């Protein structure tokens, strides 16, 4: 019979009341027995006086919040009070040695939470270390050293207004370190990748897989300024730093790698930058050259047009000042003043022909050599129109910016002003296939062959090979910098005051 059904009967009210009464008595007895056991544990003491700690104050309470609070808790380990006048340690209390053996019996009966144990200068007994480290539910013990050499183990420090708190350990933030990223040792990517040497097949395969990952099905039908990759797959988080350009989009490498794609100014500027560094940091090189970027020829064209328009009152002092910065070596990263080199490589873009050519200013010979990958009668005339601007303006700008003075050449002013540079079209250079868009690649190859003081090979160049080579070693060079967590050395030109020579002339 269920108990609830029996007690629900009106005739059994008295038995029900008795049952509830005896059940309450039973619970009271059980509670008393358990309470007695707890009291016996808390009041357990050895026959020695014990030291009582005050309960720590809670942070954030008012000053008088616990003024009359007399609640205390006993320490299970007897501690002997020390005379502060005769103590050489940092702690005010010291564990009495005569009570060390009694810890074994204490450990067998209770397992207290560790408080603060201020040790002597002598090594702490092994039994304490075992008790503290073998307790599964205790927190990590921190060991510090006082001024006199004693070891102080503490788990949860007790706040005491009469004691000086231990200094907190300084945790340095990751971004607060004063150390700087290492400098990347390789100055340029041409060191182990000569244009006439063999190539690393695994490396080229790795780049080919990377640049083709995420391509659109009809990527070759897109224009050079359009996205050739699927949505959100062209960008990569770890940007590649190529000195004068920070790249985080695959389309830049795509236009450099795939045939039929046009090169823009950034492709030319990056590779000419590394060619410039190659000569600057070459050890024992017998040839001296430097390069400029694509802005140089555009500034020359701007000055030329303003010179021709005599009726226009608009000056060209700003453009002339920029050309002066190029000549004095202040304009670009890793720049070299012109009076210290023999040749200057200038990329020239002929807008009406949509074509790139290489102009090499030979300063000692006062001549401009033109390397064109597409020679034709009407085509040569358009190229010469652009090169004439260089041949007539460069001598004037050299004189204005003290090139001859820095070079140590004494030339009369009349000769300097009237002496233009000769223009020579170099014959027997490789020619690109008609209808292709490889003039930029050919121009870069011409400049690199000349940088090694090698003759440009006869016949046609393999444009596909050159595109793969430039794209692969630039990608690999940037990845090596990212993997090493390194940065390039500071190659910015020094600051200088703006000269007003161009305004006066």
Short mmCIF file of C-alpha atoms in Angstrom, two decimals:
data_model
loop_
_atom_site.label_atom_id
_atom_site.label_comp_id
_atom_site.label_asym_id
_atom_site.label_seq_id
_atom_site.Cartn_x
_atom_site.Cartn_y
_atom_site.Cartn_z
CA UNK A 1 0.00 0.00 0.00
CA UNK A 2 1.38 3.42 -0.91
CA UNK A 3 2.17 5.61 2.07
CA UNK A 4 0.48 8.66 0.55
CA UNK A 5 -2.80 6.74 0.06
CA UNK A 6 -2.79 5.52 3.64
CA UNK A 7 -2.09 8.93 5.14
CA UNK A 8 -4.71 10.59 3.01
CA UNK A 9 -7.46 8.65 4.80
CA UNK A 10 -9.32 10.71 7.49
CA UNK A 11 -9.20 7.79 9.89
CA UNK A 12 -5.42 7.78 9.94
CA UNK A 13 -4.75 11.39 10.94
CA UNK A 14 -3.18 10.46 14.30
CA UNK A 15 -0.73 7.92 12.83
CA UNK A 16 0.16 10.47 10.20
CA UNK A 17 1.00 13.15 12.78
CA UNK A 18 3.10 10.67 14.75
CA UNK A 19 4.97 9.69 11.66
CA UNK A 20 5.80 13.29 10.81
CA UNK A 21 6.90 13.97 14.39
CA UNK A 22 9.27 10.99 14.59
CA UNK A 23 10.65 11.79 11.14
CA UNK A 24 11.55 15.33 12.27
CA UNK A 25 13.21 13.94 15.42
CA UNK A 26 15.24 11.59 13.22
CA UNK A 27 16.49 14.43 11.01
CA UNK A 28 17.47 16.49 14.05
CA UNK A 29 19.53 13.62 15.45
CA UNK A 30 21.31 13.09 12.15
CA UNK A 31 22.05 16.82 11.83
CA UNK A 32 23.40 16.95 15.38
CA UNK A 33 25.76 14.04 14.73
CA UNK A 34 27.10 15.66 11.56
CA UNK A 35 27.46 19.03 13.28
CA UNK A 36 29.38 17.37 16.10
CA UNK A 37 31.81 15.84 13.60
CA UNK A 38 32.37 19.23 11.98
CA UNK A 39 32.96 20.87 15.37
CA UNK A 40 35.46 18.19 16.29
CA UNK A 41 37.41 18.84 13.10
CA UNK A 42 37.41 22.60 13.51
CA UNK A 43 38.38 22.50 17.19
CA UNK A 44 41.12 19.93 16.68
CA UNK A 45 44.33 21.32 18.12
CA UNK A 46 47.63 20.00 19.41
CA UNK A 47 48.71 20.88 22.92
CA UNK A 48 50.38 24.12 21.90
CA UNK A 49 49.08 27.69 21.57
CA UNK A 50 47.85 28.46 18.08
CA UNK A 51 47.98 31.72 16.23
CA UNK A 52 44.73 33.12 14.85
CA UNK A 53 44.57 35.10 11.63
CA UNK A 54 42.12 37.90 11.03
CA UNK A 55 39.68 37.44 8.20
CA UNK A 56 40.88 39.51 5.25
CA UNK A 57 38.92 42.61 4.34
CA UNK A 58 37.09 42.56 1.03
CA UNK A 59 38.23 45.03 -1.57
CA UNK A 60 35.83 47.87 -2.15
CA UNK A 61 34.17 47.85 1.35
CA UNK A 62 34.06 50.98 3.48
CA UNK A 63 36.59 51.54 6.24
CA UNK A 64 34.15 50.81 9.10
CA UNK A 65 32.35 47.92 7.40
CA UNK A 66 34.12 45.26 9.54
CA UNK A 67 35.11 47.37 12.51
CA UNK A 68 33.15 45.21 14.98
CA UNK A 69 33.43 41.97 13.11
CA UNK A 70 35.09 39.51 15.52
CA UNK A 71 34.71 36.43 13.38
CA UNK A 72 38.01 34.54 13.15
CA UNK A 73 39.23 31.23 11.83
CA UNK A 74 42.01 29.09 13.33
CA UNK A 75 45.08 28.04 11.40
CA UNK A 76 45.47 24.23 11.49
CA UNK A 77 49.28 24.51 11.52
CA UNK A 78 50.72 26.01 14.75
CA UNK A 79 52.86 29.05 14.01
CA UNK A 80 55.15 30.76 16.47
CA UNK A 81 55.12 34.57 16.69
CA UNK A 82 58.48 36.18 16.00
CA UNK A 83 60.00 39.20 17.66
CA UNK A 84 60.22 41.88 14.95
CA UNK A 85 63.41 43.30 16.51
CA UNK A 86 65.31 40.01 16.06
CA UNK A 87 64.01 38.95 12.66
CA UNK A 88 66.12 39.27 9.51
CA UNK A 89 63.56 37.88 7.10
CA UNK A 90 60.81 39.69 5.26
CA UNK A 91 58.05 37.66 6.93
CA UNK A 92 56.62 38.39 10.40
CA UNK A 93 55.86 34.76 11.23
CA UNK A 94 57.98 31.64 11.09
CA UNK A 95 57.04 27.98 11.25
CA UNK A 96 58.25 26.31 14.45
CA UNK A 97 60.47 23.31 13.70
CA UNK A 98 59.30 21.25 16.67
CA UNK A 99 55.83 20.88 15.17
CA UNK A 100 56.96 19.50 11.84
CA UNK A 101 56.42 15.79 12.69
CA UNK A 102 52.85 16.45 13.83
CA UNK A 103 51.87 17.45 10.30
CA UNK A 104 51.63 13.79 9.32
CA UNK A 105 48.77 13.17 11.67
CA UNK A 106 47.10 16.41 10.65
CA UNK A 107 47.33 15.44 7.00
CA UNK A 108 45.66 12.10 7.73
CA UNK A 109 42.66 13.72 9.39
CA UNK A 110 42.02 16.91 7.47
CA UNK A 111 43.09 18.52 4.20
CA UNK A 112 43.04 22.29 4.70
CA UNK A 113 43.28 24.81 1.89
CA UNK A 114 46.82 26.18 1.81
CA UNK A 115 47.27 29.63 3.27
CA UNK A 116 50.55 31.55 3.47
CA UNK A 117 53.57 29.69 4.72
CA UNK A 118 56.57 31.93 5.26
CA UNK A 119 59.60 29.72 5.20
CA UNK A 120 62.92 29.98 7.00
CA UNK A 121 66.24 30.40 5.28
CA UNK A 122 66.68 26.63 5.56
CA UNK A 123 65.02 24.36 3.01
CA UNK A 124 61.39 23.46 3.77
CA UNK A 125 60.75 19.85 4.82
CA UNK A 126 59.77 17.42 2.11
CA UNK A 127 56.49 16.51 3.81
CA UNK A 128 55.12 20.06 3.38
CA UNK A 129 56.05 20.12 -0.27
CA UNK A 130 54.38 16.76 -0.83
CA UNK A 131 51.25 17.87 1.01
CA UNK A 132 50.93 21.07 -0.97
CA UNK A 133 51.74 19.67 -4.41
CA UNK A 134 49.76 16.43 -4.13
CA UNK A 135 46.45 18.12 -3.26
CA UNK A 136 44.37 17.78 -6.39
CA UNK A 137 41.98 20.67 -5.76
CA UNK A 138 44.48 23.35 -4.77
CA UNK A 139 45.70 26.08 -7.07
CA UNK A 140 49.22 26.52 -8.42
CA UNK A 141 51.88 27.43 -5.90
CA UNK A 142 54.04 30.44 -6.65
CA UNK A 143 57.57 30.56 -5.26
CA UNK A 144 59.33 33.86 -4.68
CA UNK A 145 62.52 34.84 -2.92
CA UNK A 146 62.82 37.44 -0.17
CA UNK A 147 65.62 39.89 0.35
CA UNK A 148 67.49 37.51 2.66
CA UNK A 149 67.21 34.49 0.40
CA UNK A 150 64.26 32.70 2.04
CA UNK A 151 61.65 31.03 -0.14
CA UNK A 152 58.05 32.15 0.35
CA UNK A 153 55.32 29.91 -1.03
CA UNK A 154 51.90 31.46 -1.28
CA UNK A 155 48.67 30.40 -2.92
CA UNK A 156 46.12 33.08 -2.02
CA UNK A 157 47.80 35.97 -0.18
CA UNK A 158 45.99 37.27 2.89
CA UNK A 159 45.55 41.03 2.96
CA UNK A 160 47.00 42.55 6.10
CA UNK A 161 47.27 46.27 6.62
CA UNK A 162 50.29 45.84 8.87
CA UNK A 163 52.37 44.08 6.22
CA UNK A 164 53.90 45.47 3.04
CA UNK A 165 52.42 43.56 0.08
CA UNK A 166 54.73 41.69 -2.24
CA UNK A 167 55.42 43.47 -5.54
CA UNK A 168 53.31 42.19 -8.41
CA UNK A 169 55.03 40.45 -11.27
CA UNK A 170 55.12 42.53 -14.45
CA UNK A 171 53.47 40.89 -17.45
CA UNK A 172 54.73 42.52 -20.61
CA UNK A 173 52.16 42.89 -23.36
CA UNK A 174 52.96 41.36 -26.76
CA UNK A 175 52.95 44.75 -28.46
CA UNK A 176 55.00 46.54 -25.81
CA UNK A 177 58.29 44.87 -26.61
CA UNK A 178 61.01 47.22 -27.71
CA UNK A 179 62.54 44.69 -30.08
CA UNK A 180 62.15 45.44 -33.77
CA UNK A 181 61.49 42.93 -36.57
CA UNK A 182 64.68 41.57 -38.13
CA UNK A 183 66.03 43.08 -41.34
CA UNK A 184 65.69 40.82 -44.35
CA UNK A 185 69.19 39.88 -45.50
CA UNK A 186 68.46 39.40 -49.20
CA UNK A 187 68.54 42.85 -50.77
CA UNK A 188 66.88 41.80 -54.01
CA UNK A 189 65.45 38.65 -55.62
CA UNK A 190 68.04 38.54 -58.42
CA UNK A 191 70.74 37.05 -56.19
CA UNK A 192 69.98 33.37 -56.81
CA UNK A 193 67.84 33.77 -59.94
CA UNK A 194 69.89 34.98 -62.87
CA UNK A 195 68.05 35.69 -66.10
CA UNK A 196 70.34 33.34 -68.01
CA UNK A 197 70.31 30.58 -65.41
CA UNK A 198 68.13 27.57 -64.72
CA UNK A 199 64.90 27.80 -62.78
CA UNK A 200 63.57 25.93 -59.77
CA UNK A 201 60.80 23.64 -61.10
CA UNK A 202 59.13 22.90 -57.68
CA UNK A 203 59.05 26.60 -56.89
CA UNK A 204 57.52 27.47 -60.24
CA UNK A 205 54.92 24.72 -59.82
CA UNK A 206 54.01 26.03 -56.36
CA UNK A 207 53.45 29.54 -57.71
CA UNK A 208 51.45 28.24 -60.67
CA UNK A 209 49.11 26.40 -58.30
CA UNK A 210 48.78 29.49 -56.13
CA UNK A 211 48.05 31.95 -58.94
CA UNK A 212 45.53 29.61 -60.61
CA UNK A 213 43.60 28.87 -57.43
CA UNK A 214 40.17 30.51 -57.56
CA UNK A 215 40.25 31.61 -61.21
CA UNK A 216 37.05 32.22 -63.09
CA UNK A 217 36.12 29.71 -65.78
CA UNK A 218 36.53 32.35 -68.50
CA UNK A 219 39.20 34.44 -66.81
CA UNK A 220 41.06 34.95 -70.08
CA UNK A 221 38.06 36.82 -71.50
CA UNK A 222 38.36 39.58 -68.90
CA UNK A 223 40.20 42.83 -69.51
CA UNK A 224 43.48 43.50 -67.75
CA UNK A 225 41.82 45.92 -65.28
CA UNK A 226 39.01 43.49 -64.34
CA UNK A 227 38.86 40.84 -61.65
CA UNK A 228 39.91 37.42 -62.96
CA UNK A 229 39.06 35.50 -59.77
CA UNK A 230 35.90 34.33 -58.09
CA UNK A 231 34.30 36.50 -55.47
CA UNK A 232 36.52 37.21 -52.44
CA UNK A 233 39.25 34.85 -53.72
CA UNK A 234 41.53 37.47 -55.26
CA UNK A 235 42.54 39.01 -51.93
CA UNK A 236 44.96 37.29 -49.58
CA UNK A 237 45.42 38.39 -45.94
CA UNK A 238 49.23 38.31 -45.68
CA UNK A 239 50.19 41.22 -47.92
CA UNK A 240 53.46 40.95 -49.84
CA UNK A 241 55.77 43.91 -49.38
CA UNK A 242 57.89 44.55 -52.48
CA UNK A 243 59.65 47.65 -51.23
CA UNK A 244 57.85 50.28 -53.26
CA UNK A 245 54.51 48.44 -53.40
CA UNK A 246 52.33 46.49 -50.97
CA UNK A 247 50.35 43.75 -52.76
CA UNK A 248 47.35 41.86 -51.39
CA UNK A 249 45.53 41.05 -54.64
CA UNK A 250 46.26 38.16 -56.98
CA UNK A 251 45.28 40.17 -60.05
CA UNK A 252 48.62 41.98 -59.88
CA UNK A 253 50.48 38.69 -60.27
CA UNK A 254 47.92 37.49 -62.82
CA UNK A 255 48.67 40.38 -65.21
CA UNK A 256 52.39 39.75 -64.84
CA UNK A 257 52.14 35.97 -65.27
CA UNK A 258 49.62 35.28 -68.04
CA UNK A 259 50.22 36.01 -71.70
CA UNK A 260 48.18 38.68 -73.42
CA UNK A 261 48.00 40.84 -70.27
CA UNK A 262 49.31 44.40 -70.09
CA UNK A 263 51.88 45.50 -67.56
CA UNK A 264 51.13 48.71 -65.70
CA UNK A 265 53.45 51.22 -64.07
CA UNK A 266 53.62 49.30 -60.79
CA UNK A 267 55.07 46.20 -62.46
CA UNK A 268 57.78 48.29 -64.09
CA UNK A 269 58.54 50.29 -60.93
CA UNK A 270 58.92 47.17 -58.73
CA UNK A 271 61.35 45.36 -61.03
CA UNK A 272 63.34 48.52 -61.79
CA UNK A 273 63.55 49.12 -58.03
CA UNK A 274 65.19 45.73 -57.49
CA UNK A 275 67.52 46.28 -60.44
CA UNK A 276 68.54 49.55 -58.82
CA UNK A 277 69.22 47.76 -55.54
CA UNK A 278 71.21 45.07 -57.33
CA UNK A 279 73.74 47.60 -58.56
CA UNK A 280 73.81 49.61 -55.34
CA UNK A 281 74.60 46.61 -53.12
CA UNK A 282 76.75 44.70 -55.61
CA UNK A 283 80.21 44.01 -54.19
CA UNK A 284 83.07 44.82 -56.51
CA UNK A 285 80.93 45.61 -59.54
CA UNK A 286 82.86 47.09 -62.49
CA UNK A 287 79.81 48.83 -63.90
CA UNK A 288 77.66 51.59 -62.43
CA UNK A 289 74.08 52.31 -63.31
CA UNK A 290 70.85 53.38 -61.67
CA UNK A 291 67.20 53.35 -62.67
CA UNK A 292 64.22 55.68 -62.44
CA UNK A 293 60.51 54.97 -62.20
CA UNK A 294 57.71 55.66 -64.64
CA UNK A 295 57.02 59.11 -63.20
CA UNK A 296 60.32 60.40 -64.56
CA UNK A 297 59.39 60.27 -68.26
CA UNK A 298 55.92 61.71 -67.56
CA UNK A 299 57.51 64.71 -65.80
CA UNK A 300 59.87 65.21 -68.77
CA UNK A 301 56.89 65.22 -71.15
CA UNK A 302 55.06 67.71 -68.96
CA UNK A 303 58.04 70.10 -68.94
CA UNK A 304 58.43 69.73 -72.70
CA UNK A 305 54.82 70.62 -73.43
CA UNK A 306 54.99 73.70 -71.22
CA UNK A 307 58.20 74.84 -72.90
CA UNK A 308 56.54 74.60 -76.32
CA UNK A 309 53.49 76.61 -75.27
CA UNK A 310 55.15 80.02 -75.11
CA UNK A 311 51.82 81.85 -74.76
CA UNK A 312 50.93 79.96 -71.59
CA UNK A 313 51.85 81.63 -68.30
CA UNK A 314 51.72 78.36 -66.33
CA UNK A 315 55.15 77.56 -64.91
CA UNK A 316 56.77 74.16 -64.61
CA UNK A 317 58.88 74.73 -61.49
CA UNK A 318 57.33 71.77 -59.69
CA UNK A 319 58.16 69.32 -62.47
CA UNK A 320 61.68 70.69 -62.78
CA UNK A 321 62.21 70.33 -59.06
CA UNK A 322 61.15 66.68 -59.27
CA UNK A 323 63.68 66.04 -62.06
CA UNK A 324 66.33 67.67 -59.90
CA UNK A 325 65.52 65.26 -57.07
CA UNK A 326 66.06 62.31 -59.40
CA UNK A 327 69.46 63.65 -60.49
CA UNK A 328 70.61 64.36 -56.91
CA UNK A 329 69.37 60.97 -55.65
CA UNK A 330 66.58 62.18 -53.36
CA UNK A 331 63.49 60.97 -55.15
CA UNK A 332 63.34 57.18 -54.82
CA UNK A 333 64.21 54.37 -52.47
CA UNK A 334 67.75 52.98 -52.88
CA UNK A 335 68.56 55.87 -55.21
CA UNK A 336 72.07 56.77 -56.35
CA UNK A 337 73.10 60.30 -57.43
CA UNK A 338 73.73 60.49 -61.16
CA UNK A 339 77.25 61.85 -60.84
CA UNK A 340 78.25 58.51 -59.25
CA UNK A 341 77.04 56.28 -62.11
CA UNK A 342 77.66 55.90 -65.84
CA UNK A 343 74.20 54.89 -67.10
CA UNK A 344 70.58 55.61 -66.21
CA UNK A 345 67.82 53.19 -67.26
CA UNK A 346 64.61 55.05 -68.14
CA UNK A 347 61.31 53.26 -68.94
CA UNK A 348 59.48 55.26 -71.61
CA UNK A 349 55.81 54.70 -72.42
CA UNK A 350 54.72 55.94 -75.86
CA UNK A 351 51.05 56.68 -75.39
CA UNK A 352 49.98 57.02 -79.03
CA UNK A 353 51.56 53.63 -79.81
CA UNK A 354 50.62 52.00 -76.51
CA UNK A 355 54.17 50.73 -76.32
CA UNK A 356 57.10 50.44 -73.85
CA UNK A 357 60.74 51.09 -74.81
CA UNK A 358 63.94 51.26 -72.79
CA UNK A 359 66.06 54.43 -72.97
CA UNK A 360 69.57 54.19 -71.51
CA UNK A 361 71.14 57.58 -70.79
CA UNK A 362 74.89 57.16 -71.20
CA UNK A 363 76.19 60.10 -69.20
CA UNK A 364 79.86 59.71 -70.14
CA UNK A 365 79.15 59.36 -73.88
CA UNK A 366 76.35 61.98 -73.87
CA UNK A 367 74.15 59.61 -75.74
CA UNK A 368 70.76 57.95 -75.35
CA UNK A 369 70.55 54.34 -76.51
CA UNK A 370 67.08 53.11 -77.40
CA UNK A 371 66.14 49.42 -77.04
CA UNK A 372 62.86 48.77 -78.86
CA UNK A 373 61.26 45.36 -79.24
CA UNK A 374 59.16 46.39 -82.22
CA UNK A 375 61.03 48.20 -85.04
CA UNK A 376 59.17 49.68 -88.00
CA UNK A 377 59.46 52.86 -90.08
CA UNK A 378 56.41 54.71 -88.80
CA UNK A 379 56.86 53.20 -85.37
CA UNK A 380 60.45 54.46 -85.01
CA UNK A 381 59.37 58.03 -85.76
CA UNK A 382 56.83 58.00 -82.91
CA UNK A 383 59.44 56.56 -80.54
CA UNK A 384 62.01 59.18 -81.54
CA UNK A 385 59.55 61.97 -80.77
CA UNK A 386 59.49 60.84 -77.14
CA UNK A 387 63.24 60.28 -76.88
CA UNK A 388 64.00 63.78 -78.24
CA UNK A 389 62.45 65.22 -75.09
CA UNK A 390 65.08 63.40 -73.04
CA UNK A 391 67.99 64.27 -75.35
CA UNK A 392 67.30 68.02 -75.16
CA UNK A 393 66.11 68.45 -71.55
CA UNK A 394 68.52 66.13 -69.73
CA UNK A 395 71.68 68.21 -70.51
CA UNK A 396 69.95 71.34 -69.25
CA UNK A 397 68.81 69.66 -66.03
CA UNK A 398 72.26 68.23 -65.41
CA UNK A 399 73.78 71.70 -65.49
CA UNK A 400 71.06 73.23 -63.27
CA UNK A 401 71.50 70.53 -60.62
CA UNK A 402 75.32 70.78 -60.47
CA UNK A 403 75.93 67.41 -62.10
CA UNK A 404 79.12 68.56 -63.83
CA UNK A 405 80.34 70.30 -60.69
CA UNK A 406 79.82 67.15 -58.58
CA UNK A 407 81.41 65.09 -61.33
CA UNK A 408 84.48 67.33 -61.37
CA UNK A 409 84.07 68.31 -65.05
CA UNK A 410 84.87 71.87 -66.09
CA UNK A 411 82.71 72.62 -69.13
CA UNK A 412 81.86 76.08 -70.37
CA UNK A 413 78.28 77.24 -70.05
CA UNK A 414 77.88 77.69 -73.81
CA UNK A 415 78.83 74.10 -74.51
CA UNK A 416 76.54 72.75 -71.79
CA UNK A 417 73.48 74.61 -73.02
CA UNK A 418 73.90 73.85 -76.72
CA UNK A 419 75.11 70.27 -76.51
CA UNK A 420 72.21 67.85 -76.82
CA UNK A 421 72.55 64.13 -76.33
CA UNK A 422 72.68 61.90 -79.40
CA UNK A 423 69.93 59.33 -80.02
CA UNK A 424 70.96 55.83 -81.15
CA UNK A 425 68.54 53.02 -81.90
CA UNK A 426 70.24 49.73 -81.08
CA UNK A 427 69.87 47.17 -83.84
CA UNK A 428 69.72 43.40 -83.67
CA UNK A 429 67.73 43.24 -80.43
CA UNK A 430 65.02 40.57 -79.96
CA UNK A 431 61.68 41.50 -81.50
CA UNK A 432 58.29 40.58 -80.14
CA UNK A 433 55.64 38.84 -82.19
CA UNK A 434 53.25 41.16 -83.98
CA UNK A 435 49.96 41.64 -82.15
CA UNK A 436 51.24 40.54 -78.73
CA UNK A 437 51.29 42.71 -75.62
CA UNK A 438 54.77 41.70 -74.47
CA UNK A 439 56.59 45.02 -74.97
CA UNK A 440 56.79 45.57 -71.22
CA UNK A 441 58.30 42.14 -70.61
CA UNK A 442 60.85 42.70 -73.37
CA UNK A 443 61.82 46.07 -71.90
CA UNK A 444 62.38 44.52 -68.45
CA UNK A 445 64.51 41.77 -69.98
CA UNK A 446 66.62 44.32 -71.88
CA UNK A 447 67.29 46.24 -68.65
CA UNK A 448 68.20 43.10 -66.71
CA UNK A 449 70.59 41.82 -69.37
CA UNK A 450 72.32 45.21 -69.41
CA UNK A 451 72.48 45.24 -65.60
CA UNK A 452 74.66 42.11 -65.74
CA UNK A 453 76.85 43.78 -68.38
CA UNK A 454 75.85 41.03 -70.77
CA UNK A 455 74.98 41.47 -74.39
CA UNK A 456 71.32 41.11 -75.23
CA UNK A 457 70.91 37.73 -76.99
CA UNK A 458 69.89 37.73 -80.64
CA UNK A 459 66.62 36.23 -81.75
CA UNK A 460 63.31 36.23 -79.97
CA UNK A 461 62.90 35.97 -76.21
CA UNK A 462 60.53 33.52 -74.59
CA UNK A 463 57.92 35.94 -73.23
CA UNK A 464 56.02 33.17 -71.43
CA UNK A 465 59.20 32.08 -69.65
CA UNK A 466 60.03 35.67 -68.67
CA UNK A 467 56.53 36.30 -67.33
CA UNK A 468 56.65 33.14 -65.21
CA UNK A 469 60.10 33.99 -63.96
CA UNK A 470 59.37 37.55 -62.83
CA UNK A 471 56.05 36.63 -61.22
CA UNK A 472 57.49 33.58 -59.45
CA UNK A 473 60.59 35.12 -57.93
CA UNK A 474 58.76 38.28 -56.80
CA UNK A 475 56.10 36.11 -55.10
CA UNK A 476 58.75 33.87 -53.54
CA UNK A 477 60.80 36.85 -52.37
CA UNK A 478 57.79 38.39 -50.62
CA UNK A 479 56.78 35.07 -49.07
CA UNK A 480 60.27 34.60 -47.63
CA UNK A 481 60.04 38.00 -45.95
CA UNK A 482 56.63 37.14 -44.48
CA UNK A 483 57.77 33.71 -43.26
CA UNK A 484 60.81 35.24 -41.56
CA UNK A 485 58.75 38.07 -40.06
CA UNK A 486 61.39 40.43 -41.48
CA UNK A 487 61.25 43.84 -43.07
CA UNK A 488 63.42 45.59 -45.60
CA UNK A 489 66.03 48.03 -44.45
CA UNK A 490 65.13 51.72 -44.42
CA UNK A 491 66.06 52.88 -47.92
CA UNK A 492 64.13 56.13 -47.97
CA UNK A 493 66.17 59.06 -49.29
CA UNK A 494 67.19 61.73 -46.75
CA UNK A 495 65.08 64.84 -46.37
CA UNK A 496 66.42 68.01 -47.89
CA UNK A 497 65.32 71.60 -48.23
CA UNK A 498 63.52 72.52 -51.40
CA UNK A 499 65.81 74.33 -53.84
CA UNK A 500 64.61 77.36 -55.76
CA UNK A 501 67.07 76.88 -58.63
CA UNK A 502 64.33 75.75 -60.99
CA UNK A 503 62.26 78.85 -60.17
CA UNK A 504 65.19 81.17 -60.81
CA UNK A 505 65.99 79.53 -64.17
#
